[in-house]
Amino acid sequence: MASRFLPKHPLSLAAQTARMAAQWPVFTHLIRRGEAEWIGALTPWALGETYCIRVRFKSGKAPRVHVVEPQLRPREPGGQVPHTYSGNALCLYRPRNREWNSSLAIAETIIPWSCEWLYFYEVWLVTGEWLGGGEHPTSRGKTKRARR
Amino acid sequence: MLVLDDPVALLDDLLDRVAAALELSPTQYNRAKDHYEAVGDWLSKAGTRVSAFGPDIYSQGSLRIGTTVKPHGRVEYDLDLVVEYLALTAADVQEPLWLLQETEARLAENAYYASILEPKNRCARLNYAGEFHMDVLPAVPCVEHGPNCVLVPDRAVEDWKASCPRGYAHWFLDAAQRGYAPGVKMSVEPLPGHVPNQIKVSLQRVVQLIKRWRDLRWATDAKRAPISVVITTLAADGYRGDPSLVTTMTNVLDHIVAEIDAVPFGDRLRVLNPTNPQEDFSERWDSEPENYRQFVAGFRDFRERWHRLVLLKGVNLEFALSTLFGADRVKSAFASQARDVAAAKDSGRLGVLPSSFGALVDVTRPGALRSRGHTFYGE
């Protein structure tokens, strides 16, 4: 049972770090208590803002992405930003589909997905529609397709 | 695919989508064409009271040059048809108004047209039920003024007025072609590309956008609004042969304000028909100086806003665009652009460029990282 969920060749922290340094040299990097942290600026499209994101990753856990600056904001006071977890961590993939697992390089998954997320977030701010596709968990734990 | 790391290309694309959404729909366009053809057939039939005059029938106005804009609110769409009686000259026609009467009489021989006919100052208007009316303009050729020039009877002055509708259309389309390769085919129909390799050029789009701005700004006071032919002529004068919509809009607005500024105090800008200088498109500013004042104030304001707008991003940009062109159309343009990006993502054509701070690009761009498939999730 367990073997079905263990990725074949998980990347070590050092390997993730090396990939990030190679692909995203503008990102700063530090290791704090066994957890890697990368911070960098992303400008997904030329009519949009530049965002500073922070990726935290600990071996064996899923990476978490937060937008440091500018703050994510809802469309109206008290509203919610779509496709975020509590604390405004970005929801970039469906865990059940194993779209991310520890054998994948953060540099080639999490970061590009964040670029897309930020682009569709800005479009959502303008139009009120999330046009990047995606799904929401329902309270019963099943997933319903996100309304486009 | 869209170039997302080029701000001018992106804004050009947005503006193109806004303008395209303002055009007559293909259904409306076809309905307009049907009206044109039906009236044209009726007037050019053999053996009628006007047959001997040698009627030559052609459209003028925005349909002819591909700058149609859906009227805002309850305003009807205006179709213009010229009936040039080639066998007549002004000398033959002693009473210019007689030409109007003959044309109306021929139209009225059709019971349907008779029921919707409304004589106007220079034309016979057909008020179709629904969104169109058609102005039928009788004219006689006037070669002294130039090829394609005509004289049009005017009821208000009980005399002829000079005009040059065909020449004007040619002039505009020639001007609009500048800056494009000779093989590029300009379209006058809505949804270019339905006929492959046809596009709307930047000057056409900019004229559409300025007309839209005009419709919104004078929404409650349409009688004071600058007329389309004035806008179109000034825009063509200000065009510098640049295929970019953004650059063209900047050039046109700078030109219009520069022209306004160059006018001596107490005088007004004159916008003459470039193919028939006897025709002053802007003559109404003499009798309505308030219209001129509003024209001047309007374009100064538009130009200022425009210069600020091109520096904006995100929601600030959308807000500035919405103020000028209307929130519905602008937000739809953002959404439509984003759907193309989403389609690229879904078909695996989307990548990111680390060297450009993660700009979304076509995956074939050198240095692009392919974005591996994933589904956004979460609350």
Coordinates of C-alpha atoms in Angstrom, one line a residue:
Chain A
M1 CA 0.0 0.0 0.0
A2 CA 2.7 2.5 1.0
S3 CA 4.8 1.8 -2.0
R4 CA 2.0 3.1 -4.3
F5 CA 2.5 6.5 -2.7
L6 CA 6.3 6.7 -2.4
P7 CA 7.9 8.4 -5.4
K8 CA 10.7 6.4 -6.9
H9 CA 13.5 8.9 -6.6
P10 CA 12.8 11.7 -4.2
L11 CA 15.0 14.7 -4.7
S12 CA 17.1 15.7 -1.7
L13 CA 17.1 19.2 -0.3
A14 CA 20.5 19.7 -1.8
A15 CA 19.2 18.6 -5.2
Q16 CA 16.2 20.9 -5.0
T17 CA 18.5 23.7 -4.0
A18 CA 20.8 23.0 -6.9
R19 CA 17.9 23.0 -9.4
M20 CA 16.6 26.2 -8.1
A21 CA 20.0 27.9 -8.3
A22 CA 20.4 26.7 -11.8
Q23 CA 16.9 27.6 -13.1
W24 CA 16.0 30.6 -11.0
P25 CA 19.2 32.3 -10.0
V26 CA 17.4 35.5 -9.0
F27 CA 15.8 33.7 -6.1
T28 CA 17.6 34.1 -2.8
H29 CA 18.0 30.9 -0.7
L30 CA 18.5 30.0 2.8
I31 CA 18.1 27.0 5.0
R32 CA 16.6 27.3 8.4
R33 CA 16.2 24.4 10.8
G34 CA 16.2 21.8 8.0
E35 CA 13.7 23.8 6.0
A36 CA 14.7 25.5 2.7
E37 CA 13.3 28.9 1.8
W38 CA 13.5 30.6 -1.5
I39 CA 12.4 34.2 -2.1
G40 CA 12.2 35.8 -5.5
A41 CA 10.3 38.2 -7.8
L42 CA 7.9 37.1 -10.5
T43 CA 6.3 39.3 -13.2
P44 CA 4.0 36.8 -15.1
W45 CA 2.8 39.3 -17.6
A46 CA 3.9 42.8 -18.7
L47 CA 0.6 44.4 -18.0
G48 CA 0.6 43.1 -14.4
E49 CA 2.5 43.6 -11.2
T50 CA 5.7 42.1 -9.9
Y51 CA 5.2 39.8 -7.0
C52 CA 7.6 38.7 -4.4
I53 CA 6.9 35.1 -3.4
R54 CA 8.3 32.8 -0.7
V55 CA 8.6 29.1 -1.1
R56 CA 9.2 26.9 2.0
F57 CA 10.1 23.3 1.7
K58 CA 10.9 20.6 4.1
S59 CA 11.9 17.1 3.0
G60 CA 8.9 14.8 3.2
K61 CA 6.4 17.7 3.2
A62 CA 4.6 19.5 0.4
P63 CA 6.2 22.9 -0.5
R64 CA 4.2 25.9 0.5
V65 CA 4.1 29.2 -1.4
H66 CA 3.1 32.6 0.0
V67 CA 3.0 35.9 -1.7
V68 CA 5.0 38.3 0.4
E69 CA 4.3 41.4 -1.6
P70 CA 2.0 43.0 -2.7
Q71 CA -0.6 41.5 -0.4
L72 CA -3.1 39.3 -2.1
R73 CA -6.5 41.0 -1.8
P74 CA -10.1 39.9 -2.3
R75 CA -12.4 41.7 -4.7
E76 CA -14.5 43.1 -2.0
P77 CA -13.9 43.6 1.8
G78 CA -14.3 40.3 3.6
G79 CA -14.2 38.3 0.4
Q80 CA -11.9 35.5 -0.4
V81 CA -9.1 35.0 -2.8
P82 CA -9.8 31.8 -4.8
H83 CA -7.4 28.8 -4.9
T84 CA -5.7 29.6 -1.6
Y85 CA -5.4 27.6 1.5
S86 CA -5.9 29.1 4.9
G87 CA -3.2 31.7 5.6
N88 CA -3.2 32.5 1.9
A89 CA -0.8 29.8 0.8
L90 CA -1.3 29.3 -2.9
C91 CA -3.1 26.1 -4.1
L92 CA -1.2 25.1 -7.1
Y93 CA -2.1 21.5 -7.7
R94 CA -4.5 18.7 -6.7
P95 CA -2.9 16.6 -4.0
R96 CA -5.0 13.5 -4.9
N97 CA -3.6 13.5 -8.4
R98 CA 0.0 13.5 -7.1
E99 CA 0.6 16.4 -9.5
W100 CA 3.5 17.3 -7.3
N101 CA 5.6 14.7 -5.5
S102 CA 9.1 14.8 -4.1
S103 CA 10.7 13.5 -7.2
L104 CA 9.8 16.6 -9.0
A105 CA 12.0 19.7 -9.0
I106 CA 10.3 22.7 -7.4
A107 CA 12.1 24.9 -10.0
E108 CA 10.2 23.1 -12.8
T109 CA 6.8 22.8 -11.1
I110 CA 6.0 25.0 -8.1
I111 CA 7.6 28.2 -9.5
P112 CA 6.1 28.1 -13.0
W113 CA 2.7 27.1 -11.5
S114 CA 3.0 30.2 -9.2
C115 CA 3.6 32.4 -12.3
E116 CA 0.4 31.1 -13.8
W117 CA -1.5 31.4 -10.5
L118 CA -0.5 35.1 -10.2
Y119 CA -1.5 35.8 -13.8
F120 CA -5.0 34.3 -13.3
Y121 CA -5.3 36.0 -9.9
E122 CA -4.8 39.4 -11.6
V123 CA -7.3 38.5 -14.3
W124 CA -9.7 37.4 -11.5
L125 CA -9.3 40.8 -9.8
V126 CA -10.3 42.5 -13.0
T127 CA -13.1 40.3 -14.3
G128 CA -14.3 38.4 -11.2
E129 CA -13.8 35.1 -13.0
W130 CA -11.0 32.6 -12.3
L131 CA -10.1 31.6 -15.8
G132 CA -7.2 29.3 -15.0
G133 CA -9.3 26.3 -14.5
G134 CA -9.1 24.3 -11.4
E135 CA -11.2 22.7 -8.7
H136 CA -12.4 23.3 -5.2
P137 CA -12.8 20.7 -2.5
T138 CA -16.4 20.6 -1.1
S139 CA -17.0 20.3 2.6
R140 CA -17.8 16.6 2.2
G141 CA -14.3 16.0 0.9
K142 CA -15.3 15.4 -2.7
T143 CA -14.1 17.8 -5.3
K144 CA -16.4 19.8 -7.6
R145 CA -15.2 21.4 -10.8
A146 CA -14.5 25.1 -10.3
R147 CA -16.9 27.3 -12.2
R148 CA -15.1 29.0 -15.1
Chain B
M1 CA 0.6 32.8 -29.3
L2 CA 0.3 36.0 -27.2
V3 CA 3.5 37.6 -26.2
L4 CA 3.0 38.2 -22.5
D5 CA 6.3 39.8 -21.8
D6 CA 5.7 42.7 -24.2
P7 CA 3.5 45.4 -22.7
V8 CA 2.8 47.1 -26.0
A9 CA 1.8 43.9 -27.8
L10 CA -0.4 43.0 -24.8
L11 CA -2.1 46.3 -24.7
D12 CA -2.5 46.3 -28.5
D13 CA -4.2 43.0 -28.2
L14 CA -6.5 44.1 -25.5
L15 CA -7.5 47.2 -27.4
D16 CA -8.0 45.1 -30.5
R17 CA -10.4 42.9 -28.6
V18 CA -12.3 45.9 -27.2
A19 CA -12.7 47.4 -30.6
A20 CA -13.8 44.1 -32.2
A21 CA -16.5 43.7 -29.6
L22 CA -17.8 47.1 -30.5
E23 CA -18.5 46.2 -34.1
L24 CA -21.7 45.2 -35.6
S25 CA -22.2 41.5 -35.2
P26 CA -22.0 39.4 -38.4
T27 CA -25.8 39.0 -38.2
Q28 CA -26.3 42.8 -37.9
Y29 CA -23.8 43.4 -40.7
N30 CA -25.5 41.0 -43.0
R31 CA -28.8 42.6 -42.2
A32 CA -27.3 46.0 -43.1
K33 CA -26.0 44.6 -46.3
D34 CA -29.4 43.2 -47.1
H35 CA -31.0 46.6 -46.6
Y36 CA -28.3 48.2 -48.9
E37 CA -28.9 45.7 -51.6
A38 CA -32.7 45.9 -51.5
V39 CA -32.7 49.7 -51.7
G40 CA -30.0 49.6 -54.3
D41 CA -32.0 47.2 -56.4
W42 CA -35.1 49.3 -56.1
L43 CA -33.4 52.5 -57.2
S44 CA -31.4 51.0 -60.1
K45 CA -34.3 49.0 -61.6
A46 CA -34.8 49.6 -65.4
G47 CA -37.7 51.7 -66.6
T48 CA -38.4 53.8 -63.4
R49 CA -38.7 57.5 -63.1
V50 CA -35.1 57.8 -62.1
S51 CA -33.6 55.2 -64.6
A52 CA -32.8 57.8 -67.2
F53 CA -30.7 59.7 -64.6
G54 CA -28.2 56.8 -64.6
P55 CA -28.2 56.0 -60.9
D56 CA -25.0 54.7 -59.5
I57 CA -25.4 53.4 -55.9
Y58 CA -22.8 52.9 -53.3
S59 CA -22.4 53.0 -49.6
Q60 CA -20.5 55.6 -47.6
G61 CA -19.6 56.0 -44.0
S62 CA -18.3 53.6 -41.5
L63 CA -19.6 50.4 -43.2
R64 CA -17.6 51.4 -46.3
I65 CA -14.3 51.9 -44.4
G66 CA -14.7 49.3 -41.7
T67 CA -15.0 51.5 -38.6
T68 CA -18.5 50.6 -37.4
V69 CA -19.3 50.9 -33.8
K70 CA -22.5 49.7 -32.1
P71 CA -24.4 52.7 -31.0
H72 CA -24.5 53.1 -27.2
G73 CA -27.8 53.0 -25.5
R74 CA -31.0 53.5 -27.6
V75 CA -29.4 55.2 -30.5
E76 CA -30.1 53.6 -33.9
Y77 CA -27.4 52.5 -36.3
D78 CA -26.9 54.9 -39.2
L79 CA -26.5 53.4 -42.7
D80 CA -25.5 55.8 -45.6
L81 CA -26.3 55.1 -49.2
V82 CA -25.4 57.5 -52.1
V83 CA -27.4 57.5 -55.3
E84 CA -25.2 59.4 -57.8
Y85 CA -27.1 60.2 -60.9
L86 CA -24.3 59.9 -63.5
A87 CA -26.4 61.2 -66.4
L88 CA -27.1 64.5 -64.7
T89 CA -25.1 67.6 -63.8
A90 CA -25.9 70.5 -61.6
A91 CA -26.6 72.5 -64.7
D92 CA -29.3 70.0 -65.8
V93 CA -31.1 70.2 -62.5
Q94 CA -32.4 73.7 -62.1
E95 CA -33.9 73.1 -58.6
P96 CA -31.5 71.0 -56.5
L97 CA -34.4 70.0 -54.2
W98 CA -36.2 68.5 -57.1
L99 CA -33.6 65.7 -57.1
L100 CA -34.5 64.9 -53.5
Q101 CA -38.2 64.9 -54.4
E102 CA -37.7 62.6 -57.3
T103 CA -35.6 60.2 -55.2
E104 CA -38.2 60.1 -52.5
A105 CA -40.9 59.6 -55.0
R106 CA -39.2 56.6 -56.5
L107 CA -38.7 55.2 -53.0
A108 CA -42.3 55.8 -52.1
E109 CA -43.4 53.7 -55.1
N110 CA -42.5 50.8 -52.8
A111 CA -45.3 50.6 -50.2
Y112 CA -42.9 49.4 -47.5
Y113 CA -40.5 52.2 -48.1
A114 CA -43.3 54.7 -48.3
S115 CA -44.4 53.6 -44.8
I116 CA -41.0 54.2 -43.3
L117 CA -39.8 57.2 -45.3
E118 CA -38.8 60.4 -43.5
P119 CA -37.5 63.4 -45.5
K120 CA -34.4 64.9 -43.9
N121 CA -32.1 67.8 -44.7
R122 CA -30.0 66.1 -47.4
C123 CA -31.4 62.7 -47.7
A124 CA -34.5 60.5 -47.6
R125 CA -34.4 58.4 -44.4
L126 CA -35.8 54.9 -44.2
N127 CA -36.6 54.1 -40.6
Y128 CA -36.4 50.3 -40.4
A129 CA -38.1 48.7 -37.4
G130 CA -35.3 47.8 -35.1
E131 CA -31.7 48.9 -35.0
F132 CA -31.1 50.6 -38.3
H133 CA -32.1 53.6 -40.3
M134 CA -30.7 54.3 -43.8
D135 CA -30.0 57.7 -45.2
V136 CA -30.4 57.8 -49.0
L137 CA -28.4 60.7 -50.4
P138 CA -29.1 61.8 -54.0
A139 CA -26.2 63.4 -55.8
V140 CA -24.9 64.5 -59.1
P141 CA -21.3 64.3 -60.3
C142 CA -19.1 67.4 -60.1
V143 CA -15.8 66.8 -61.9
E144 CA -14.8 70.4 -61.5
H145 CA -14.1 69.7 -57.8
G146 CA -12.3 66.5 -58.5
P147 CA -12.7 62.9 -59.5
N148 CA -15.4 61.2 -57.4
C149 CA -16.7 64.6 -56.3
V150 CA -20.4 65.2 -56.2
L151 CA -23.0 67.9 -55.4
V152 CA -25.7 67.0 -52.9
P153 CA -29.0 68.9 -52.6
D154 CA -29.4 70.6 -49.2
R155 CA -32.9 71.6 -48.0
A156 CA -31.8 74.0 -45.4
V157 CA -29.9 76.2 -47.8
E158 CA -32.0 75.3 -50.8
D159 CA -28.9 74.8 -52.8
W160 CA -26.1 72.3 -53.5
K161 CA -23.5 71.2 -51.0
A162 CA -20.2 69.7 -52.1
S163 CA -19.2 66.2 -51.1
C164 CA -16.9 63.4 -52.2
P165 CA -17.9 60.2 -50.5
R166 CA -16.0 57.7 -52.8
G167 CA -12.9 59.8 -52.8
Y168 CA -13.0 60.1 -49.1
A169 CA -13.3 56.3 -48.6
H170 CA -10.3 55.8 -51.0
W171 CA -8.3 58.4 -49.1
F172 CA -9.0 56.9 -45.8
L173 CA -8.3 53.3 -46.9
D174 CA -5.1 54.4 -48.6
A175 CA -4.0 56.2 -45.4
A176 CA -4.8 53.2 -43.3
Q177 CA -2.8 50.9 -45.4
R178 CA 0.5 52.8 -44.7
G179 CA 2.9 50.9 -42.5
Y180 CA 1.6 47.5 -43.6
A181 CA 3.1 45.2 -46.1
P182 CA 1.4 45.4 -49.5
G183 CA 0.2 41.8 -49.2
V184 CA -1.8 42.6 -46.0
K185 CA -5.5 42.8 -46.8
M186 CA -7.5 45.3 -44.9
S187 CA -11.0 44.2 -44.0
V188 CA -14.2 46.4 -43.8
E189 CA -16.3 43.6 -42.4
P190 CA -16.7 42.6 -38.8
L191 CA -14.7 39.7 -37.6
P192 CA -11.8 39.9 -40.0
G193 CA -10.1 36.6 -40.3
H194 CA -13.4 34.9 -41.2
V195 CA -12.1 35.7 -44.6
P196 CA -8.6 34.4 -44.1
N197 CA -5.7 36.8 -44.1
Q198 CA -7.9 39.8 -43.6
I199 CA -7.2 42.1 -40.7
K200 CA -8.4 45.3 -39.2
V201 CA -5.5 47.8 -39.3
S202 CA -4.5 50.0 -36.5
L203 CA -6.1 53.2 -37.9
Q204 CA -9.5 51.4 -38.3
R205 CA -9.3 50.2 -34.7
V206 CA -8.3 53.5 -33.3
V207 CA -11.2 55.3 -35.1
Q208 CA -13.6 52.7 -33.6
L209 CA -12.2 53.3 -30.1
I210 CA -12.4 57.1 -30.3
K211 CA -16.0 56.8 -31.6
R212 CA -16.7 54.6 -28.6
W213 CA -15.1 57.1 -26.2
R214 CA -17.3 59.8 -27.9
D215 CA -20.5 57.8 -27.5
L216 CA -19.9 57.3 -23.8
R217 CA -18.7 60.9 -23.1
W218 CA -21.7 62.4 -24.8
A219 CA -24.1 59.7 -23.9
T220 CA -26.6 62.1 -22.4
D221 CA -26.0 64.9 -24.8
A222 CA -25.5 63.3 -28.2
K223 CA -26.3 66.4 -30.2
R224 CA -23.2 68.1 -28.8
A225 CA -20.9 65.2 -29.8
P226 CA -18.2 65.6 -32.4
I227 CA -19.4 63.9 -35.6
S228 CA -17.8 60.7 -36.9
V229 CA -16.4 62.1 -40.1
V230 CA -14.6 64.8 -38.2
I231 CA -13.1 62.2 -35.9
T232 CA -12.2 59.9 -38.7
T233 CA -10.5 62.6 -40.8
L234 CA -8.5 63.9 -37.8
A235 CA -7.4 60.4 -36.9
A236 CA -6.3 59.6 -40.5
D237 CA -4.3 62.9 -40.5
G238 CA -2.6 61.9 -37.2
Y239 CA -1.8 58.4 -38.3
R240 CA 1.9 57.8 -38.6
G241 CA 1.9 54.4 -40.3
D242 CA 2.4 52.4 -37.1
P243 CA 0.7 49.0 -36.9
S244 CA 0.6 49.3 -33.1
L245 CA -2.8 50.4 -31.8
V246 CA -1.2 52.0 -28.7
T247 CA 1.3 54.0 -30.7
T248 CA -1.4 55.0 -33.2
M249 CA -3.8 56.2 -30.5
T250 CA -1.0 58.2 -29.0
N251 CA 0.0 59.7 -32.3
V252 CA -3.6 60.6 -33.2
L253 CA -4.5 62.2 -29.8
D254 CA -1.2 64.1 -29.8
H255 CA -2.0 65.3 -33.4
I256 CA -5.5 66.4 -32.6
V257 CA -4.5 68.4 -29.5
A258 CA -1.6 69.9 -31.4
E259 CA -4.0 71.0 -34.2
I260 CA -6.3 72.5 -31.6
D261 CA -3.4 74.3 -29.9
A262 CA -2.2 75.8 -33.3
V263 CA -5.5 77.6 -33.9
P264 CA -5.3 81.4 -33.3
F265 CA -7.4 82.7 -30.5
G266 CA -11.0 83.3 -31.4
D267 CA -10.8 81.0 -34.4
R268 CA -11.7 77.3 -34.6
L269 CA -10.1 74.2 -36.1
R270 CA -11.4 73.5 -39.6
V271 CA -11.7 69.9 -40.8
L272 CA -12.0 69.9 -44.5
N273 CA -12.7 67.0 -46.8
P274 CA -9.2 66.1 -47.9
T275 CA -10.6 65.1 -51.3
N276 CA -12.8 68.1 -51.7
P277 CA -11.7 71.2 -49.8
Q278 CA -15.0 72.8 -50.7
E279 CA -16.6 70.6 -48.1
D280 CA -16.1 71.7 -44.5
F281 CA -16.9 68.7 -42.3
S282 CA -16.8 70.9 -39.2
E283 CA -19.1 73.7 -40.5
R284 CA -21.5 73.0 -37.7
W285 CA -19.0 74.5 -35.2
D286 CA -19.8 77.9 -36.6
S287 CA -23.5 77.7 -35.7
E288 CA -22.8 75.7 -32.5
P289 CA -19.7 77.1 -30.8
E290 CA -20.6 75.1 -27.7
N291 CA -20.0 71.9 -29.6
Y292 CA -16.5 73.1 -30.5
R293 CA -15.7 74.0 -26.9
Q294 CA -16.8 70.5 -25.8
F295 CA -14.8 69.0 -28.6
V296 CA -11.7 70.8 -27.5
A297 CA -12.2 70.0 -23.8
G298 CA -13.0 66.4 -24.6
F299 CA -9.9 65.7 -26.6
R300 CA -7.6 67.5 -24.2
D301 CA -9.0 65.3 -21.4
F302 CA -8.8 62.1 -23.5
R303 CA -5.2 62.7 -24.4
E304 CA -4.1 63.4 -20.8
R305 CA -5.8 60.3 -19.6
W306 CA -4.3 58.2 -22.4
H307 CA -0.7 59.3 -21.6
R308 CA -1.2 58.2 -18.0
L309 CA -3.0 55.0 -18.9
V310 CA -0.1 53.5 -20.9
L311 CA 2.0 53.5 -17.8
L312 CA -0.5 51.6 -15.7
K313 CA -0.8 47.9 -14.7
G314 CA -3.4 45.4 -13.5
V315 CA -6.6 46.7 -12.1
N316 CA -5.4 50.3 -12.4
L317 CA -5.0 49.8 -16.1
E318 CA -8.4 48.2 -16.4
F319 CA -10.1 51.0 -14.5
A320 CA -8.5 53.6 -16.7
L321 CA -9.5 51.7 -19.9
S322 CA -13.0 51.2 -18.5
T323 CA -13.4 54.9 -17.8
L324 CA -12.7 55.6 -21.5
F325 CA -14.4 52.7 -23.3
G326 CA -16.8 51.1 -20.8
A327 CA -16.3 48.5 -18.1
D328 CA -18.3 45.7 -19.8
R329 CA -16.3 45.7 -23.0
V330 CA -12.9 46.2 -21.3
K331 CA -13.4 43.4 -18.7
S332 CA -14.6 41.1 -21.5
A333 CA -11.4 41.9 -23.4
F334 CA -9.2 41.0 -20.4
A335 CA -11.2 37.7 -20.0
S336 CA -11.0 36.9 -23.7
Q337 CA -7.3 37.4 -23.6
A338 CA -6.9 35.3 -20.5
R339 CA -8.9 32.5 -22.1
D340 CA -6.4 32.3 -24.9
V341 CA -3.7 32.0 -22.3
A342 CA -5.6 29.3 -20.5
A343 CA -6.0 27.4 -23.8
A344 CA -2.3 27.6 -24.3
K345 CA -1.8 26.2 -20.8
D346 CA -4.3 23.4 -21.3
S347 CA -2.6 22.4 -24.6
G348 CA 0.9 22.4 -23.1
R349 CA 2.0 25.4 -25.1
L350 CA 2.6 27.6 -22.1
G351 CA 6.1 28.1 -20.6
V352 CA 7.8 30.5 -18.3
L353 CA 10.9 32.5 -18.9
P354 CA 13.2 32.7 -15.8
S355 CA 15.3 35.3 -17.4
S356 CA 12.2 37.6 -17.5
F357 CA 11.1 37.0 -13.9
G358 CA 8.8 34.1 -14.9
A359 CA 7.0 35.8 -17.7
L360 CA 4.5 33.5 -19.3
V361 CA 5.6 32.8 -22.8
D362 CA 5.3 30.3 -25.6
V363 CA 7.0 27.1 -24.6
T364 CA 9.2 27.2 -27.8
R365 CA 10.9 30.5 -26.7
P366 CA 14.6 29.9 -26.1
G367 CA 15.1 29.5 -22.3
A368 CA 11.5 28.8 -21.6
L369 CA 10.6 26.3 -18.9
R370 CA 7.7 24.1 -19.8
S371 CA 5.0 24.3 -17.2
R372 CA 4.1 20.8 -16.3
G373 CA 0.4 20.0 -16.1
H374 CA -1.5 20.8 -12.9
T375 CA -4.9 21.8 -11.6
F376 CA -5.4 24.8 -9.3
Y377 CA -7.1 23.7 -6.2
G378 CA -8.1 25.0 -2.8
E379 CA -11.0 27.0 -1.4

